[in-house]
Coordinates of C-alpha atoms and ligand atoms in Angstrom, one line a residue:
M1 CA -52.7 -12.2 18.2
S2 CA -56.3 -12.3 19.6
E3 CA -58.1 -8.9 19.0
G4 CA -55.9 -7.8 16.2
E5 CA -56.1 -11.2 14.6
F6 CA -59.8 -10.9 13.9
D7 CA -59.4 -7.4 12.5
L8 CA -56.8 -8.7 10.1
I9 CA -58.9 -11.6 9.1
A10 CA -61.8 -9.3 8.4
R11 CA -59.5 -7.1 6.2
I12 CA -58.5 -10.1 4.2
R13 CA -62.1 -11.5 4.0
R14 CA -63.4 -8.3 2.4
R15 CA -61.1 -8.8 -0.5
V16 CA -62.1 -12.4 -1.4
P17 CA -63.9 -12.8 -4.8
A18 CA -66.9 -15.2 -4.9
R19 CA -66.8 -18.6 -6.6
D20 CA -69.9 -20.8 -7.1
D21 CA -68.2 -23.9 -5.8
V22 CA -67.4 -22.3 -2.4
A23 CA -70.4 -23.3 -0.3
L24 CA -68.9 -21.7 2.8
G25 CA -65.7 -19.6 2.8
I26 CA -63.8 -17.7 5.5
G27 CA -65.5 -17.5 8.9
D28 CA -66.3 -21.0 10.2
D29 CA -64.1 -23.8 11.5
C30 CA -63.8 -25.2 8.0
A31 CA -64.6 -24.1 4.5
L32 CA -67.1 -26.2 2.6
L33 CA -66.1 -26.8 -1.1
Q34 CA -67.9 -28.5 -3.9
P35 CA -65.4 -30.3 -6.2
P36 CA -66.7 -30.9 -9.8
P37 CA -67.7 -34.5 -10.3
G38 CA -65.2 -36.7 -12.1
L39 CA -62.2 -34.4 -11.6
Q40 CA -59.2 -35.1 -9.4
L41 CA -58.1 -32.6 -6.8
A42 CA -54.5 -31.4 -7.2
V43 CA -53.2 -30.2 -3.9
T44 CA -49.9 -28.3 -3.1
M45 CA -48.4 -26.2 -0.4
D46 CA -45.4 -23.8 -0.4
T47 CA -44.2 -21.5 2.4
L48 CA -42.1 -18.3 2.0
N49 CA -39.9 -17.2 4.9
A50 CA -38.5 -13.7 5.1
G51 CA -34.7 -13.7 4.5
V52 CA -34.8 -17.2 3.0
H53 CA -37.3 -17.0 0.1
F54 CA -37.3 -13.3 -0.4
P55 CA -35.0 -10.4 0.7
P56 CA -36.4 -8.9 4.0
E57 CA -36.8 -5.5 2.2
T58 CA -39.3 -7.0 -0.3
A59 CA -42.5 -4.9 -0.7
P60 CA -45.5 -6.5 1.1
A61 CA -47.5 -6.5 -2.2
D62 CA -44.7 -8.4 -3.9
I63 CA -44.7 -10.9 -1.0
G64 CA -48.4 -11.5 -1.5
W65 CA -48.1 -11.9 -5.2
K66 CA -45.1 -14.3 -5.0
A67 CA -46.5 -16.5 -2.2
L68 CA -49.5 -17.2 -4.4
A69 CA -47.5 -17.4 -7.6
V70 CA -45.2 -20.2 -6.4
N71 CA -48.3 -22.3 -5.5
L72 CA -50.0 -21.5 -8.8
S73 CA -46.8 -22.6 -10.5
D74 CA -47.0 -26.0 -8.8
L75 CA -50.6 -26.4 -10.1
A76 CA -49.4 -25.3 -13.5
A77 CA -46.7 -27.9 -13.5
M78 CA -49.4 -30.6 -13.0
G79 CA -51.7 -29.2 -15.7
A80 CA -54.3 -28.4 -13.0
Q81 CA -56.9 -25.6 -13.1
P82 CA -56.6 -23.4 -10.0
A83 CA -59.7 -23.3 -7.8
W84 CA -59.1 -22.7 -4.0
C85 CA -56.4 -21.8 -1.6
T86 CA -55.8 -21.3 2.1
L87 CA -53.3 -18.9 3.7
S88 CA -51.3 -19.3 6.8
L89 CA -50.0 -15.8 7.7
T90 CA -47.4 -15.3 10.5
L91 CA -46.6 -11.7 11.2
P92 CA -44.3 -10.0 13.8
Q93 CA -47.2 -7.8 14.8
A94 CA -50.8 -7.0 13.8
D95 CA -49.8 -4.7 11.0
E96 CA -52.9 -3.6 9.1
A97 CA -50.9 -1.6 6.5
F98 CA -48.8 -4.7 5.8
V99 CA -51.9 -6.9 5.4
D100 CA -53.6 -4.4 3.0
A101 CA -50.5 -4.2 0.8
F102 CA -50.0 -7.9 1.0
C103 CA -53.6 -8.4 -0.2
D104 CA -53.1 -5.9 -3.1
G105 CA -50.5 -8.3 -4.6
F106 CA -52.1 -11.5 -3.5
F107 CA -55.6 -10.7 -4.9
A108 CA -54.3 -9.1 -8.1
L109 CA -52.8 -12.5 -9.0
A110 CA -55.7 -14.5 -7.5
Q111 CA -58.2 -12.6 -9.7
Q112 CA -56.1 -13.3 -12.9
H113 CA -56.6 -17.0 -12.2
G114 CA -60.0 -17.1 -10.6
I115 CA -58.7 -18.8 -7.4
A116 CA -60.6 -18.2 -4.2
L117 CA -59.1 -17.8 -0.7
V118 CA -61.3 -20.0 1.4
G119 CA -59.6 -20.0 4.8
G120 CA -56.4 -19.9 6.7
D121 CA -54.7 -19.1 10.0
T122 CA -53.2 -15.9 11.4
T123 CA -50.5 -16.0 14.0
R124 CA -47.7 -13.9 15.5
G125 CA -44.0 -14.7 14.8
P126 CA -41.2 -14.1 12.3
L127 CA -42.7 -13.1 8.9
S128 CA -43.8 -16.3 7.1
V129 CA -46.4 -17.0 4.5
G130 CA -47.7 -20.5 3.8
I131 CA -50.3 -21.2 1.1
A132 CA -52.0 -24.4 0.2
A133 CA -53.6 -24.3 -3.3
H134 CA -56.1 -26.7 -4.8
G135 CA -56.9 -27.3 -8.5
F136 CA -58.7 -29.7 -10.7
V137 CA -57.4 -32.0 -13.4
E138 CA -59.0 -34.9 -15.3
P139 CA -58.0 -38.4 -14.1
G140 CA -54.9 -39.6 -16.1
M141 CA -54.2 -36.2 -17.5
A142 CA -52.0 -34.6 -14.8
L143 CA -48.4 -33.8 -15.9
R144 CA -46.3 -35.9 -13.6
R145 CA -42.5 -36.2 -13.1
D146 CA -42.3 -39.9 -14.0
G147 CA -43.5 -39.9 -17.6
A148 CA -40.3 -38.9 -19.5
R149 CA -39.1 -41.5 -22.1
V150 CA -35.9 -42.0 -24.0
G151 CA -36.0 -40.0 -27.2
D152 CA -38.3 -37.3 -25.8
E153 CA -37.1 -33.8 -26.2
V154 CA -36.7 -31.4 -23.3
W155 CA -38.4 -28.0 -23.5
V156 CA -38.6 -24.9 -21.4
S157 CA -40.9 -22.0 -21.4
G158 CA -39.9 -18.3 -21.4
T159 CA -36.4 -17.4 -20.3
L160 CA -34.2 -18.6 -17.5
G161 CA -31.9 -16.9 -15.1
D162 CA -33.6 -13.6 -14.7
A163 CA -34.6 -14.0 -11.1
A164 CA -31.2 -15.3 -10.1
G165 CA -29.6 -12.4 -12.1
A166 CA -31.7 -10.0 -10.1
L167 CA -30.6 -11.5 -6.8
R168 CA -26.9 -11.5 -7.9
Q169 CA -27.2 -7.8 -8.8
W170 CA -28.9 -7.0 -5.6
Q171 CA -26.2 -8.7 -3.6
E172 CA -23.5 -6.9 -5.5
R173 CA -25.1 -3.5 -5.2
K174 CA -26.3 -3.6 -1.6
G175 CA -22.7 -3.3 -0.2
G176 CA -22.7 -1.7 3.3
Q177 CA -26.0 -0.3 4.4
S178 CA -27.6 0.3 1.0
G179 CA -30.5 -2.2 0.6
L180 CA -32.9 -3.3 -2.0
L181 CA -35.0 -0.2 -1.8
Q182 CA -32.1 2.1 -2.4
A183 CA -30.8 -0.1 -5.2
K184 CA -34.3 0.1 -6.8
G185 CA -34.3 3.8 -6.2
H186 CA -31.6 4.0 -8.9
S187 CA -34.3 3.1 -11.3
D188 CA -32.1 1.2 -13.8
P189 CA -34.5 -0.3 -16.4
L190 CA -32.3 -3.5 -16.8
F191 CA -32.3 -4.0 -13.1
D192 CA -36.0 -3.4 -12.8
S193 CA -36.9 -5.9 -15.5
L194 CA -34.8 -8.6 -13.8
F195 CA -36.3 -7.7 -10.5
A196 CA -39.8 -8.0 -11.8
R197 CA -39.1 -11.7 -12.5
L198 CA -37.9 -12.2 -8.9
D199 CA -40.6 -10.2 -7.2
R200 CA -43.6 -11.0 -9.4
P201 CA -43.1 -14.4 -11.1
T202 CA -45.7 -15.4 -13.7
P203 CA -47.1 -18.8 -13.0
R204 CA -47.5 -20.6 -16.4
V205 CA -51.0 -21.9 -15.7
A206 CA -52.3 -21.6 -19.3
L207 CA -49.3 -23.4 -20.5
G208 CA -49.7 -26.3 -18.0
R209 CA -53.3 -26.7 -19.1
A210 CA -52.2 -26.7 -22.8
L211 CA -49.6 -29.3 -22.2
R212 CA -52.1 -32.0 -21.1
G213 CA -51.9 -34.7 -23.6
L214 CA -48.7 -33.3 -25.2
A215 CA -46.0 -33.4 -22.5
T216 CA -44.9 -36.7 -21.0
A217 CA -43.4 -35.1 -17.9
C218 CA -43.3 -31.6 -16.4
I219 CA -41.8 -29.6 -13.5
D220 CA -41.7 -26.0 -12.6
V221 CA -38.2 -24.4 -12.3
S222 CA -38.1 -23.2 -8.7
D223 CA -34.7 -24.3 -7.5
G224 CA -32.8 -24.2 -10.8
L225 CA -33.2 -25.9 -14.1
L226 CA -30.6 -28.7 -13.6
A227 CA -31.7 -29.4 -10.0
D228 CA -35.3 -29.5 -10.9
F229 CA -34.9 -31.5 -14.1
A230 CA -32.9 -34.1 -12.2
H231 CA -36.2 -34.8 -10.4
I232 CA -37.8 -35.7 -13.7
C233 CA -34.8 -38.0 -14.6
R234 CA -34.9 -39.7 -11.2
A235 CA -38.7 -40.2 -11.2
S236 CA -38.7 -41.4 -14.9
G237 CA -35.6 -43.6 -14.7
V238 CA -33.9 -41.8 -17.5
G239 CA -31.0 -39.4 -18.2
A240 CA -30.9 -36.1 -20.1
D241 CA -28.4 -34.2 -22.3
I242 CA -29.0 -30.5 -21.9
D243 CA -27.4 -28.0 -24.3
T244 CA -26.4 -25.0 -22.3
E245 CA -26.0 -22.9 -25.4
A246 CA -29.7 -23.5 -26.2
L247 CA -31.0 -22.1 -22.8
P248 CA -33.2 -19.1 -23.5
A249 CA -32.1 -15.8 -22.1
S250 CA -33.9 -12.4 -21.8
A251 CA -32.4 -9.3 -23.4
A252 CA -31.9 -7.9 -19.9
L253 CA -29.9 -10.9 -18.7
R254 CA -27.8 -10.8 -21.8
A255 CA -27.0 -7.1 -21.2
A256 CA -26.3 -7.6 -17.5
F257 CA -24.1 -10.7 -17.6
D258 CA -21.4 -12.1 -20.0
G259 CA -21.6 -15.6 -21.5
D260 CA -20.2 -17.8 -18.8
A261 CA -21.8 -16.1 -15.8
R262 CA -25.1 -15.9 -17.7
R263 CA -25.2 -19.6 -18.5
V264 CA -24.5 -20.6 -14.9
L265 CA -27.5 -18.3 -13.8
Q266 CA -29.7 -19.9 -16.5
A267 CA -28.8 -23.5 -15.7
T268 CA -28.7 -23.3 -11.9
G269 CA -30.5 -20.1 -10.8
G270 CA -33.8 -20.6 -9.1
D271 CA -37.1 -18.7 -8.8
D272 CA -37.9 -18.3 -12.5
Y273 CA -41.1 -20.5 -12.3
E274 CA -40.9 -21.4 -16.0
L275 CA -42.2 -24.9 -16.9
C276 CA -39.6 -27.5 -18.0
F277 CA -41.2 -30.5 -19.7
T278 CA -40.6 -33.4 -22.0
A279 CA -42.4 -34.4 -25.2
P280 CA -41.9 -36.8 -28.1
P281 CA -40.4 -35.1 -31.3
A282 CA -43.8 -35.8 -33.0
Q283 CA -45.3 -33.1 -30.8
R284 CA -43.0 -30.3 -32.1
D285 CA -45.6 -28.6 -34.3
A286 CA -48.3 -28.9 -31.7
L287 CA -46.0 -27.3 -29.1
Q288 CA -45.0 -24.4 -31.5
A289 CA -48.8 -23.8 -32.0
V290 CA -49.2 -23.6 -28.2
A291 CA -46.3 -21.2 -28.0
A292 CA -47.9 -19.0 -30.7
R293 CA -51.4 -19.1 -29.1
L294 CA -50.0 -18.2 -25.7
A295 CA -47.4 -15.7 -27.0
L296 CA -44.9 -17.6 -24.8
P297 CA -41.7 -18.9 -26.4
L298 CA -41.0 -22.6 -25.9
T299 CA -37.4 -23.7 -26.5
C300 CA -36.1 -27.2 -27.1
I301 CA -33.0 -27.5 -24.8
G302 CA -32.0 -31.1 -24.9
V303 CA -33.0 -34.8 -25.2
I304 CA -33.9 -37.7 -22.9
V305 CA -31.3 -40.5 -23.0
E306 CA -30.8 -43.8 -21.3
G307 CA -29.1 -43.9 -17.9
G308 CA -29.5 -41.5 -15.0
G309 CA -28.7 -37.9 -14.3
V310 CA -28.4 -34.7 -16.3
T311 CA -25.3 -34.0 -18.4
C312 CA -24.8 -30.4 -19.2
D313 CA -21.6 -29.2 -20.8
G314 CA -19.7 -26.6 -18.8
I315 CA -21.7 -26.7 -15.6
G316 CA -20.1 -28.6 -12.7
P317 CA -22.1 -30.8 -10.3
D318 CA -21.3 -28.5 -7.4
A319 CA -23.3 -25.6 -8.9
R320 CA -26.6 -27.2 -9.3
G321 CA -29.3 -25.2 -7.6
Y322 CA -30.7 -24.4 -4.2
Q323 CA -31.2 -26.9 -1.4
H324 CA -32.5 -25.9 2.0
F325 CA -30.6 -28.3 4.2
A326 CA -27.5 -28.7 2.1
Ligands
LIG401 P1 -60.2 -21.5 14.3 O1 -60.0 -21.0 15.7 O2 -61.4 -22.3 14.0 O3 -58.9 -22.0 13.7 P2 -59.5 -18.9 13.3 O4 -59.9 -17.9 14.4 O5 -58.1 -19.3 13.2 O6 -60.5 -20.1 13.5 O7 -60.0 -18.3 11.9 C1 -61.3 -17.8 11.8 C2 -61.7 -18.0 10.3 O8 -60.9 -17.1 9.6 C3 -61.5 -19.3 9.7 O9 -62.6 -19.6 8.8 C4 -60.2 -19.3 9.1 O10 -60.2 -20.2 8.0 C5 -60.2 -17.9 8.6 N1 -58.8 -17.3 8.5 C6 -57.9 -17.1 9.5 N2 -56.8 -16.6 9.1 C7 -56.9 -16.4 7.8 C8 -56.1 -15.9 6.7 N3 -54.8 -15.5 7.0 N4 -56.5 -16.0 5.5 C9 -57.8 -16.4 5.2 N5 -58.6 -16.9 6.1 C10 -58.2 -16.9 7.4
LIG402 MG1 -56.9 -20.9 13.5

């Protein structure tokens, strides 16, 4: 992208807030970063491709928010404190308006979590946003997938199925030529609140931090609860009984979908970015105290059992979440 590339990088660079541990940020061949002594670095990367991870009509500011949110969600799921990130931005053309709007969403969320953008790459091609995020966690304190034990309870934060409900409604409404923008123009409050979950997910960073020392295993729900929780079962060598009736639903989801359709969305729909974790029953009171402190509901949805796999009444194995190469 040559000329335009450097203009775009300059536009991005102007927006970056300072952090004391960034010795050298955007502008050189590498960033120079000072990790705090004694902490481990948690490193993650997620890419969002237009038409795969978000509808092509998604507002640029929402793309910026979501691309960072999905990475912060991975740090949250490990109990890590966000610190730094890099951004690989692939654009069809050097579109300054797009970059400015993208930065509005990206930096709004970055500021909430004090994460600094320290470098990246800008290239031409089909719209794609890759972010690598780095955070800190004390050795031995990270929330891994392999720590669930028989007898632990299974918990989930917030509500499930809203993002998938938004996508479902969008697909149903868009019909012939009417797209997302037109559907949103209808300004239906139910539709808007579901869509806010899809477009602007809230990474549960404070919850992940609070779960250090309480949870035995943790994952963020990106591909669907059953699909994601199966990763914990596999890594931990255990099984799980999930109670579909216990899955938490928002008022908007309850209003928009009847029982069976709603439960499938909750159990298999992706993109909610809630945390699903396991903890011994002895931690119940401590977990409820965390829920109260963070004003974030935590719901017990099942129990860890011997064996492998997730059993969940009423949801067949063929409806279990999103896989890219399935
Ligand atoms: P190089 O040729 O060394 O890879 P670039 O010209 O790609 O350098 O980038 C110049 C500087 O701008 C580097 O510090 C790089 O990290 C930063 N940068 C490039 N694109 C982005 C971006 N999308 N977001 C943040 N920093 C970027
Ligand atoms: Mg480069």
